Structures are given as structure tokens and as C-alpha cells.
Amino acid sequence: METVEKLTTVLRNHGMKITPQRLMIFKVLEKNTSHPSAEEVYNKVKKIYPAVSFTTIYKTLETLRDIGEIKELIIDEDRKHYDPNIDIHHHYICSHCKKILDIFEDFSPHVKLPDSLKSDYTVTGFQISFQGVCKECA
Amino acid sequence: METVEKLTTVLRNHGMKITPQRLMIFKVLEKNTSHPSAEEVYNKVKKIYPAVSFTTIYKTLETLRDIGEIKELIIDEDRKHYDPNIDIHHHYICSHCKKILDIFEDFSPHVKLPDSLKSDYTVTGFQISFQGVCKECA
DNA sequence: CTGTGTGCAAAACGTTTGCATGCCT
DNA sequence: AGGCATGCAAACGTTTTGCACACAG
């Protein structure tokens, strides 16, 4: 996902309406590499569109996830995080401050199911979560 | 974690009390490869110790996690799952039935942080989650 | 006897839903 | 005009907490 214009196209292609809320949420998400939670998205959107509701944030994130424009990260035990970068990549989460870093390395040549499972279990993808302590927390 | 005797030792080493509830919870968990949720643990413990409360399940799971006897899996978006196998391994989750399979393969020779991050970010471990559809659901 | 563990009920938390209103197309 | 989107409040499911009592050490 690149620009607000792209969202306009994407929403139109899905027969969905272009609303200021959706555009503002998209604006907050695009090029955002901080993997925000719904609440963080809400707070950021509120600054540029104060009338927005939490419900709309949740529904819009769900919509964007369903049409494949963002990815829901199950990496923090406390809440869901959202990633506008839908290219395959992995993550590093600091055990201390919970900050999430992107890891852009292609592990697919080496990360496969063992042969014993390969024939019975399809793999649509995999996700690696590195744990550690970041340099700021160390 | 192997036997109830081991739990007795472990709890004693941590200055914790050995209670029938803890032993029953441990009995349900040990050698359990189904990655149960707290509710599933509760239901299973209830069969052999009907007086147990949900609170005790949660508190005991938290305790066992804190002393490192079980691992909390953040893999299902809906609830936490618990794994008594604390040896390094990975998981496969069926997108359809949410069943979790163990993957015992050592990917550590190939899965490392990129050099650019290596010096600043310590890695205490990593966890791979394969997604796909299991043979029962296919 | 002391203090940790238990269990109930209630709270807390993130998230979802029902429904009336609003607004994009 | 029609129908999807919004926003409020209430519901939801999971997990946590306060507190009184029980019981392991």
C-alpha cells in the first residue's frame, strides 16, 4: 500500500465507499513501520480527525485486513498489532519495551516443513518472531 | 517437565507450596501435546479434581510460566495456549480448525538476524509459526 | 502459627455487535 | 433514494484482581 490514491482505487475495486475516516486511517498507516495497535491508530487518527470513533478504527482495520491491505500481527500477548507492509517479512520483538522491528530476509529456502509432514499439511506461509532485547533497552 | 515428582522438586526449589490443585494441573499438562488454552486445561482438570476454580488455573499457569516450566504460545488470535514442552521447537497452526502441531526441526543454523542488526540487537530465541490447512480440513 | 494458595465475585481489558443516524455514490 | 459507513452504548470473552477463608509448611 503506497498512497491515498491507491486506497481510493482499492476501495472502489471492492465496491466500498471512500470516507474521510478511511482515508485518515489509511494516511496514518501508510509507510508506518511502528506496527501500531488499534489504540495507537486511534490516537494518531484522532489528531488529524478528532471526530473519529474507536468502533470505526476497529471496523476499518478489520476491513483492510479482510481485503488484504494490512496484516494483523499476533506477536504481542496483550493486543493485536497492524502492519501495512504486506510483503513477506519477519519480526523482532523486544522482550522489554515490546517494540517490533521488521526483518527483511528471505528464509524460505531454509524454512520448510519436515518431509514427514510435507505431504499432508499445506503451507500457505510462515512467520518468524525473533525475541531479544533491543539496543535501547539493553 | 516429566513427572509429578519433578514438579514437587521444582516447586520446592522455588519455595512454593505443593497443593493438590497444582499437582492435578501439572498432571493434565505433562506430556500433553495439544497446546491447550486455559479453558481446556480447566475442563480437563475439572474431570479429575471437580472443585478446582478457573482462578487457580490461571494463577497456576502464570506461575508455571514464570518459573519456566511451561511456555505461553502467542499464536492464536483469540486466546493464549500453553505448551509443557519447553524444548526449542516450532509450530504449525491450521488456519481452519486452529489445531497446533509441533515442528521439531532445528532451523537455528539458517535463521539469524541480518548482519546489520546483529551487533545491536541480542537474540534470546526465535519462534516459527507455519500457517496452512491440515489434512483433516483440506 | 504464619503466610501462601484457593475460590468466589467483580473488575478490567481489548474487541465486537446492535441499532439508529449519517453520508457516499 | 438506497445502502453501506459511522458512532454510541452495551455486550462479549478472556484474563486479572480484591478479599476472605483454607491449608501447606
mmCIF file of C-alpha atoms (C1' of nucleotides) in Angstrom:
data_model
loop_
_atom_site.group_PDB
_atom_site.id
_atom_site.type_symbol
_atom_site.label_atom_id
_atom_site.label_comp_id
_atom_site.label_asym_id
_atom_site.label_seq_id
_atom_site.Cartn_x
_atom_site.Cartn_y
_atom_site.Cartn_z
ATOM 1 C CA MET A 1 0.000 0.000 0.000
ATOM 2 C CA GLU A 2 1.540 3.215 -1.176
ATOM 3 C CA THR A 3 -0.633 6.263 -1.379
ATOM 4 C CA VAL A 4 -4.076 7.509 -0.509
ATOM 5 C CA GLU A 5 -4.837 7.326 -4.221
ATOM 6 C CA LYS A 6 -4.162 3.636 -4.048
ATOM 7 C CA LEU A 7 -6.673 3.192 -1.255
ATOM 8 C CA THR A 8 -9.258 5.030 -3.318
ATOM 9 C CA THR A 9 -8.674 2.572 -6.137
ATOM 10 C CA VAL A 10 -8.641 -0.429 -3.830
ATOM 11 C CA LEU A 11 -11.845 0.536 -2.031
ATOM 12 C CA ARG A 12 -13.551 1.264 -5.332
ATOM 13 C CA ASN A 13 -12.488 -2.128 -6.672
ATOM 14 C CA HIS A 14 -14.124 -3.764 -3.686
ATOM 15 C CA GLY A 15 -17.290 -1.723 -4.065
ATOM 16 C CA MET A 16 -16.561 0.058 -0.816
ATOM 17 C CA LYS A 17 -17.159 3.683 -0.014
ATOM 18 C CA ILE A 18 -14.428 6.260 0.261
ATOM 19 C CA THR A 19 -14.941 8.101 3.521
ATOM 20 C CA PRO A 20 -12.773 10.685 5.261
ATOM 21 C CA GLN A 21 -12.334 8.300 8.197
ATOM 22 C CA ARG A 22 -10.967 5.565 5.982
ATOM 23 C CA LEU A 23 -8.654 7.991 4.243
ATOM 24 C CA MET A 24 -7.328 9.315 7.544
ATOM 25 C CA ILE A 25 -6.804 5.823 8.937
ATOM 26 C CA PHE A 26 -5.015 4.889 5.750
ATOM 27 C CA LYS A 27 -2.897 8.020 5.945
ATOM 28 C CA VAL A 28 -1.810 7.082 9.451
ATOM 29 C CA LEU A 29 -0.988 3.547 8.409
ATOM 30 C CA GLU A 30 0.794 4.074 5.133
ATOM 31 C CA LYS A 31 4.576 3.873 5.378
ATOM 32 C CA ASN A 32 4.081 3.306 9.110
ATOM 33 C CA THR A 33 6.670 0.827 10.328
ATOM 34 C CA SER A 34 5.796 1.020 14.018
ATOM 35 C CA HIS A 35 3.281 -1.858 13.929
ATOM 36 C CA PRO A 36 0.628 0.092 15.819
ATOM 37 C CA SER A 37 -2.135 -1.406 17.908
ATOM 38 C CA ALA A 38 -5.733 -0.341 17.311
ATOM 39 C CA GLU A 39 -5.423 2.143 20.141
ATOM 40 C CA GLU A 40 -2.274 3.671 18.688
ATOM 41 C CA VAL A 41 -4.002 4.029 15.336
ATOM 42 C CA TYR A 42 -6.962 5.625 17.103
ATOM 43 C CA ASN A 43 -4.794 8.163 18.889
ATOM 44 C CA LYS A 44 -2.936 9.113 15.725
ATOM 45 C CA VAL A 45 -6.085 9.393 13.649
ATOM 46 C CA LYS A 46 -7.731 11.482 16.355
ATOM 47 C CA LYS A 47 -5.035 14.127 15.965
ATOM 48 C CA ILE A 48 -5.933 14.738 12.333
ATOM 49 C CA TYR A 49 -9.608 13.769 12.519
ATOM 50 C CA PRO A 50 -10.816 14.245 16.106
ATOM 51 C CA ALA A 51 -14.379 13.083 15.481
ATOM 52 C CA VAL A 52 -13.358 9.519 14.673
ATOM 53 C CA SER A 53 -14.640 6.706 16.898
ATOM 54 C CA PHE A 54 -12.922 3.616 18.194
ATOM 55 C CA THR A 55 -15.572 1.495 16.509
ATOM 56 C CA THR A 56 -14.659 2.874 13.117
ATOM 57 C CA ILE A 57 -10.984 2.209 13.752
ATOM 58 C CA TYR A 58 -11.714 -1.411 14.586
ATOM 59 C CA LYS A 59 -14.094 -1.895 11.686
ATOM 60 C CA THR A 60 -11.757 -0.246 9.222
ATOM 61 C CA LEU A 61 -8.754 -2.270 10.390
ATOM 62 C CA GLU A 62 -10.870 -5.395 10.012
ATOM 63 C CA THR A 63 -11.909 -4.325 6.525
ATOM 64 C CA LEU A 64 -8.371 -3.501 5.450
ATOM 65 C CA ARG A 65 -7.228 -6.848 6.831
ATOM 66 C CA ASP A 66 -10.005 -8.698 5.019
ATOM 67 C CA ILE A 67 -9.175 -7.140 1.658
ATOM 68 C CA GLY A 68 -5.503 -7.876 2.282
ATOM 69 C CA GLU A 69 -4.201 -4.331 2.516
ATOM 70 C CA ILE A 70 -2.785 -4.754 6.006
ATOM 71 C CA LYS A 71 -1.659 -7.697 8.098
ATOM 72 C CA GLU A 72 -2.734 -8.468 11.631
ATOM 73 C CA LEU A 73 0.227 -9.432 13.794
ATOM 74 C CA ILE A 74 -0.238 -11.970 16.583
ATOM 75 C CA ILE A 75 3.032 -11.333 18.309
ATOM 76 C CA ASP A 76 2.206 -9.331 21.428
ATOM 77 C CA GLU A 77 0.322 -11.225 24.095
ATOM 78 C CA ASP A 78 -1.656 -8.163 25.112
ATOM 79 C CA ARG A 79 -3.102 -6.799 21.905
ATOM 80 C CA LYS A 80 -3.179 -7.113 18.151
ATOM 81 C CA HIS A 81 -0.844 -5.053 16.021
ATOM 82 C CA TYR A 82 -1.262 -3.965 12.442
ATOM 83 C CA ASP A 83 1.291 -3.883 9.678
ATOM 84 C CA PRO A 84 0.637 -2.008 6.446
ATOM 85 C CA ASN A 85 3.580 -3.770 4.860
ATOM 86 C CA ILE A 86 2.084 -6.897 3.361
ATOM 87 C CA ASP A 87 5.265 -8.041 1.657
ATOM 88 C CA ILE A 88 6.637 -11.190 3.233
ATOM 89 C CA HIS A 89 8.883 -10.308 6.109
ATOM 90 C CA HIS A 90 9.537 -11.267 9.712
ATOM 91 C CA HIS A 91 9.717 -9.538 13.056
ATOM 92 C CA TYR A 92 11.864 -8.959 16.088
ATOM 93 C CA ILE A 93 10.125 -8.054 19.314
ATOM 94 C CA CYS A 94 11.966 -6.572 22.264
ATOM 95 C CA SER A 95 11.014 -8.517 25.349
ATOM 96 C CA HIS A 96 11.377 -5.380 27.403
ATOM 97 C CA CYS A 97 9.750 -2.457 25.534
ATOM 98 C CA LYS A 98 7.689 -4.592 23.149
ATOM 99 C CA LYS A 99 8.921 -2.610 20.161
ATOM 100 C CA ILE A 100 8.592 -4.546 16.915
ATOM 101 C CA LEU A 101 11.268 -4.404 14.202
ATOM 102 C CA ASP A 102 10.948 -5.587 10.637
ATOM 103 C CA ILE A 103 13.315 -8.279 9.427
ATOM 104 C CA PHE A 104 13.602 -8.296 5.667
ATOM 105 C CA GLU A 105 15.365 -11.502 4.894
ATOM 106 C CA ASP A 106 14.138 -14.374 2.802
ATOM 107 C CA PHE A 107 14.324 -17.502 4.919
ATOM 108 C CA SER A 108 12.087 -19.536 2.627
ATOM 109 C CA PRO A 109 14.898 -21.618 1.072
ATOM 110 C CA HIS A 110 15.711 -22.993 4.536
ATOM 111 C CA VAL A 111 12.446 -22.954 6.422
ATOM 112 C CA LYS A 112 10.206 -25.783 5.313
ATOM 113 C CA LEU A 113 8.106 -28.430 6.964
ATOM 114 C CA PRO A 114 9.871 -31.711 7.710
ATOM 115 C CA ASP A 115 9.377 -34.325 4.992
ATOM 116 C CA SER A 116 7.133 -36.376 7.249
ATOM 117 C CA LEU A 117 4.510 -33.623 7.271
ATOM 118 C CA LYS A 118 5.051 -32.129 3.852
ATOM 119 C CA SER A 119 2.649 -34.430 2.038
ATOM 120 C CA ASP A 120 -0.294 -33.987 4.409
ATOM 121 C CA TYR A 121 -0.046 -30.370 5.504
ATOM 122 C CA THR A 122 -0.156 -27.483 3.073
ATOM 123 C CA VAL A 123 1.819 -24.392 3.984
ATOM 124 C CA THR A 124 0.475 -21.019 2.948
ATOM 125 C CA GLY A 125 3.232 -19.173 4.740
ATOM 126 C CA PHE A 126 5.319 -18.878 7.841
ATOM 127 C CA GLN A 127 6.256 -16.112 10.180
ATOM 128 C CA ILE A 128 9.377 -15.878 12.286
ATOM 129 C CA SER A 129 9.362 -13.898 15.531
ATOM 130 C CA PHE A 130 12.754 -13.187 16.992
ATOM 131 C CA GLN A 131 12.847 -12.381 20.674
ATOM 132 C CA GLY A 132 15.539 -10.399 22.376
ATOM 133 C CA VAL A 133 16.394 -7.104 23.960
ATOM 134 C CA CYS A 134 16.860 -4.080 21.739
ATOM 135 C CA LYS A 135 19.835 -1.764 21.979
ATOM 136 C CA GLU A 136 17.825 0.947 23.722
ATOM 137 C CA CYS A 137 16.749 -1.439 26.482
ATOM 138 C CA ALA A 138 19.998 -3.357 26.864
ATOM 139 C CA MET B 1 8.876 -31.350 32.637
ATOM 140 C CA GLU B 2 8.499 -35.054 33.054
ATOM 141 C CA THR B 3 6.701 -36.310 36.110
ATOM 142 C CA VAL B 4 4.710 -35.137 39.064
ATOM 143 C CA GLU B 5 7.778 -35.837 41.159
ATOM 144 C CA LYS B 6 9.622 -33.297 39.101
ATOM 145 C CA LEU B 7 7.011 -30.652 39.828
ATOM 146 C CA THR B 8 7.344 -31.380 43.527
ATOM 147 C CA THR B 9 11.066 -30.761 43.272
ATOM 148 C CA VAL B 10 10.627 -27.685 41.131
ATOM 149 C CA LEU B 11 8.020 -26.091 43.383
ATOM 150 C CA ARG B 12 10.108 -26.855 46.436
ATOM 151 C CA ASN B 13 13.135 -25.275 44.819
ATOM 152 C CA HIS B 14 11.137 -22.111 44.282
ATOM 153 C CA GLY B 15 9.834 -22.159 47.841
ATOM 154 C CA MET B 16 6.338 -22.775 46.574
ATOM 155 C CA LYS B 17 3.714 -24.965 48.139
ATOM 156 C CA ILE B 18 2.679 -28.310 46.772
ATOM 157 C CA THR B 19 -1.087 -28.338 46.537
ATOM 158 C CA PRO B 20 -3.422 -30.930 45.037
ATOM 159 C CA GLN B 21 -4.617 -28.338 42.507
ATOM 160 C CA ARG B 22 -1.112 -27.702 41.257
ATOM 161 C CA LEU B 23 -0.417 -31.407 41.008
ATOM 162 C CA MET B 24 -3.623 -32.029 39.052
ATOM 163 C CA ILE B 25 -2.943 -29.147 36.685
ATOM 164 C CA PHE B 26 0.545 -30.451 36.186
ATOM 165 C CA LYS B 27 -0.768 -33.950 35.575
ATOM 166 C CA VAL B 28 -3.067 -32.620 32.847
ATOM 167 C CA LEU B 29 -0.254 -30.686 31.237
ATOM 168 C CA GLU B 30 2.586 -33.150 31.346
ATOM 169 C CA LYS B 31 3.160 -34.962 28.068
ATOM 170 C CA ASN B 32 0.218 -33.000 26.661
ATOM 171 C CA THR B 33 0.934 -32.060 23.051
ATOM 172 C CA SER B 34 -2.423 -30.457 22.304
ATOM 173 C CA HIS B 35 -1.363 -26.929 23.291
ATOM 174 C CA PRO B 36 -4.433 -26.346 25.436
ATOM 175 C CA SER B 37 -5.955 -22.992 26.278
ATOM 176 C CA ALA B 38 -6.673 -22.102 29.905
ATOM 177 C CA GLU B 39 -10.263 -23.202 29.421
ATOM 178 C CA GLU B 40 -9.205 -26.563 28.031
ATOM 179 C CA VAL B 41 -6.889 -27.072 30.988
ATOM 180 C CA TYR B 42 -9.746 -26.106 33.307
ATOM 181 C CA ASN B 43 -12.125 -28.635 31.738
ATOM 182 C CA LYS B 44 -9.586 -31.427 31.901
ATOM 183 C CA VAL B 45 -8.580 -30.687 35.481
ATOM 184 C CA LYS B 46 -12.218 -30.487 36.493
ATOM 185 C CA LYS B 47 -12.711 -34.106 35.449
ATOM 186 C CA ILE B 48 -10.133 -35.340 37.942
ATOM 187 C CA TYR B 49 -10.491 -32.560 40.522
ATOM 188 C CA PRO B 50 -14.004 -31.069 40.216
ATOM 189 C CA ALA B 51 -13.569 -28.466 42.953
ATOM 190 C CA VAL B 52 -10.901 -26.529 41.074
ATOM 191 C CA SER B 53 -11.600 -22.920 40.122
ATOM 192 C CA PHE B 54 -10.811 -21.011 36.988
ATOM 193 C CA THR B 55 -8.821 -18.525 39.046
ATOM 194 C CA THR B 56 -6.490 -21.232 40.251
ATOM 195 C CA ILE B 57 -5.983 -22.467 36.695
ATOM 196 C CA TYR B 58 -4.980 -19.001 35.554
ATOM 197 C CA LYS B 59 -2.777 -18.348 38.551
ATOM 198 C CA THR B 60 -1.068 -21.710 38.285
ATOM 199 C CA LEU B 61 -0.457 -21.364 34.561
ATOM 200 C CA GLU B 62 1.044 -17.957 35.241
ATOM 201 C CA THR B 63 3.221 -19.432 37.979
ATOM 202 C CA LEU B 64 4.392 -22.341 35.841
ATOM 203 C CA ARG B 65 5.163 -19.924 33.029
ATOM 204 C CA ASP B 66 7.087 -17.617 35.359
ATOM 205 C CA ILE B 67 9.278 -20.400 36.688
ATOM 206 C CA GLY B 68 9.829 -21.602 33.121
ATOM 207 C CA GLU B 69 8.071 -24.953 33.335
ATOM 208 C CA ILE B 70 5.629 -24.211 30.530
ATOM 209 C CA LYS B 71 5.603 -21.833 27.599
ATOM 210 C CA GLU B 72 2.834 -19.429 26.696
ATOM 211 C CA LEU B 73 2.104 -19.534 22.980
ATOM 212 C CA ILE B 74 1.038 -16.352 21.224
ATOM 213 C CA ILE B 75 -0.160 -17.957 18.049
ATOM 214 C CA ASP B 76 -3.955 -17.949 18.207
ATOM 215 C CA GLU B 77 -5.516 -14.519 17.936
ATOM 216 C CA ASP B 78 -8.365 -15.464 20.252
ATOM 217 C CA ARG B 79 -6.695 -16.898 23.327
ATOM 218 C CA LYS B 80 -3.419 -17.957 24.833
ATOM 219 C CA HIS B 81 -2.259 -21.541 24.607
ATOM 220 C CA TYR B 82 0.128 -23.395 26.869
ATOM 221 C CA ASP B 83 2.870 -25.801 25.954
ATOM 222 C CA PRO B 84 4.521 -28.013 28.583
ATOM 223 C CA ASN B 85 7.276 -28.811 26.131
ATOM 224 C CA ILE B 86 9.870 -26.128 26.796
ATOM 225 C CA ASP B 87 12.468 -27.596 24.463
ATOM 226 C CA ILE B 88 13.037 -25.401 21.439
ATOM 227 C CA HIS B 89 10.576 -26.254 18.715
ATOM 228 C CA HIS B 90 8.208 -24.559 16.319
ATOM 229 C CA HIS B 91 4.539 -24.742 15.414
ATOM 230 C CA TYR B 92 2.118 -25.233 12.585
ATOM 231 C CA ILE B 93 -1.367 -23.829 13.017
ATOM 232 C CA CYS B 94 -4.232 -24.871 10.814
ATOM 233 C CA SER B 95 -5.968 -21.746 9.593
ATOM 234 C CA HIS B 96 -9.252 -23.612 9.594
ATOM 235 C CA CYS B 97 -9.518 -25.676 12.796
ATOM 236 C CA LYS B 98 -6.795 -23.799 14.726
ATOM 237 C CA LYS B 99 -5.122 -27.062 15.695
ATOM 238 C CA ILE B 100 -1.464 -26.579 16.609
ATOM 239 C CA LEU B 101 1.201 -29.088 15.576
ATOM 240 C CA ASP B 102 4.737 -29.306 16.893
ATOM 241 C CA ILE B 103 7.590 -28.949 14.430
ATOM 242 C CA PHE B 104 10.779 -30.442 15.769
ATOM 243 C CA GLU B 105 13.408 -29.239 13.406
ATOM 244 C CA ASP B 106 16.430 -27.150 14.212
ATOM 245 C CA PHE B 107 16.359 -24.103 11.988
ATOM 246 C CA SER B 108 18.908 -22.189 14.040
ATOM 247 C CA PRO B 109 21.810 -22.657 11.600
ATOM 248 C CA HIS B 110 19.819 -20.766 8.974
ATOM 249 C CA VAL B 111 17.653 -18.376 10.920
ATOM 250 C CA LYS B 112 19.657 -15.455 12.188
ATOM 251 C CA LEU B 113 19.308 -11.717 12.294
ATOM 252 C CA PRO B 114 20.755 -9.846 9.314
ATOM 253 C CA ASP B 115 24.288 -8.595 9.916
ATOM 254 C CA SER B 116 23.090 -5.004 10.066
ATOM 255 C CA LEU B 117 21.132 -5.743 13.248
ATOM 256 C CA LYS B 118 23.295 -8.432 14.784
ATOM 257 C CA SER B 119 25.549 -6.077 16.696
ATOM 258 C CA ASP B 120 22.807 -4.002 18.313
ATOM 259 C CA TYR B 121 20.047 -6.495 18.986
ATOM 260 C CA THR B 122 20.502 -9.556 21.141
ATOM 261 C CA VAL B 123 18.501 -12.626 20.232
ATOM 262 C CA THR B 124 17.321 -14.887 23.026
ATOM 263 C CA GLY B 125 15.365 -17.073 20.652
ATOM 264 C CA PHE B 126 13.010 -17.222 17.731
ATOM 265 C CA GLN B 127 9.778 -18.957 17.025
ATOM 266 C CA ILE B 128 8.461 -20.016 13.634
ATOM 267 C CA SER B 129 4.728 -20.315 13.048
ATOM 268 C CA PHE B 130 3.758 -22.124 9.889
ATOM 269 C CA GLN B 131 0.285 -21.434 8.579
ATOM 270 C CA GLY B 132 -1.662 -23.769 6.364
ATOM 271 C CA VAL B 133 -4.552 -26.169 6.225
ATOM 272 C CA CYS B 134 -4.209 -29.546 7.900
ATOM 273 C CA LYS B 135 -5.053 -32.797 6.192
ATOM 274 C CA GLU B 136 -8.302 -33.194 8.138
ATOM 275 C CA CYS B 137 -9.529 -29.790 6.990
ATOM 276 C CA ALA B 138 -8.238 -29.889 3.428
ATOM 277 C "C1'" DC C 1 1.266 -20.338 63.731
ATOM 278 C "C1'" DT C 2 2.424 -17.921 59.543
ATOM 279 C "C1'" DG C 3 1.897 -16.965 55.073
ATOM 280 C "C1'" DT C 4 0.990 -18.670 50.579
ATOM 281 C "C1'" DG C 5 -2.771 -20.715 47.761
ATOM 282 C "C1'" DT C 6 -7.543 -21.010 46.769
ATOM 283 C "C1'" DG C 7 -12.032 -19.610 45.136
ATOM 284 C "C1'" DC C 8 -15.731 -16.500 44.649
ATOM 285 C "C1'" DA C 9 -17.368 -12.436 42.715
ATOM 286 C "C1'" DA C 10 -16.412 -8.456 40.488
ATOM 287 C "C1'" DA C 11 -13.488 -5.721 37.613
ATOM 288 C "C1'" DA C 12 -10.632 -4.914 33.781
ATOM 289 C "C1'" DC C 13 -9.204 -5.276 29.250
ATOM 290 C "C1'" DG C 14 -9.301 -5.416 24.278
ATOM 291 C "C1'" DT C 15 -12.542 -6.240 20.974
ATOM 292 C "C1'" DT C 16 -17.152 -6.912 18.796
ATOM 293 C "C1'" DT C 17 -22.025 -6.018 17.981
ATOM 294 C "C1'" DG C 18 -26.962 -3.906 17.625
ATOM 295 C "C1'" DC C 19 -29.021 -0.249 16.150
ATOM 296 C "C1'" DA C 20 -30.231 4.447 14.833
ATOM 297 C "C1'" DT C 21 -28.312 8.081 12.177
ATOM 298 C "C1'" DG C 22 -25.345 9.957 8.520
ATOM 299 C "C1'" DC C 23 -23.420 10.340 4.189
ATOM 300 C "C1'" DC C 24 -21.154 8.409 -0.127
ATOM 301 C "C1'" DT C 25 -22.451 7.134 -4.617
ATOM 302 C "C1'" DA D 1 -33.014 7.279 -2.983
ATOM 303 C "C1'" DG D 2 -30.627 3.387 -1.430
ATOM 304 C "C1'" DG D 3 -27.375 1.176 1.137
ATOM 305 C "C1'" DC D 4 -23.023 0.988 3.210
ATOM 306 C "C1'" DA D 5 -20.372 3.526 6.979
ATOM 307 C "C1'" DT D 6 -20.309 5.700 11.322
ATOM 308 C "C1'" DG D 7 -20.637 6.147 16.267
ATOM 309 C "C1'" DC D 8 -22.688 5.386 20.594
ATOM 310 C "C1'" DA D 9 -23.594 2.264 24.148
ATOM 311 C "C1'" DA D 10 -23.904 -2.146 25.512
ATOM 312 C "C1'" DA D 11 -22.292 -6.875 25.178
ATOM 313 C "C1'" DC D 12 -18.707 -10.086 24.797
ATOM 314 C "C1'" DG D 13 -14.934 -13.489 26.018
ATOM 315 C "C1'" DT D 14 -10.694 -13.828 28.164
ATOM 316 C "C1'" DT D 15 -7.872 -12.736 31.802
ATOM 317 C "C1'" DT D 16 -6.901 -10.331 36.190
ATOM 318 C "C1'" DT D 17 -7.775 -8.684 40.852
ATOM 319 C "C1'" DG D 18 -9.516 -7.918 45.854
ATOM 320 C "C1'" DC D 19 -10.567 -10.151 49.568
ATOM 321 C "C1'" DA D 20 -11.880 -13.734 52.977
ATOM 322 C "C1'" DC D 21 -11.048 -18.306 54.051
ATOM 323 C "C1'" DA D 22 -8.309 -22.698 53.810
ATOM 324 C "C1'" DC D 23 -4.428 -25.257 54.304
ATOM 325 C "C1'" DA D 24 0.671 -26.494 53.478
ATOM 326 C "C1'" DG D 25 4.885 -25.759 55.751
#
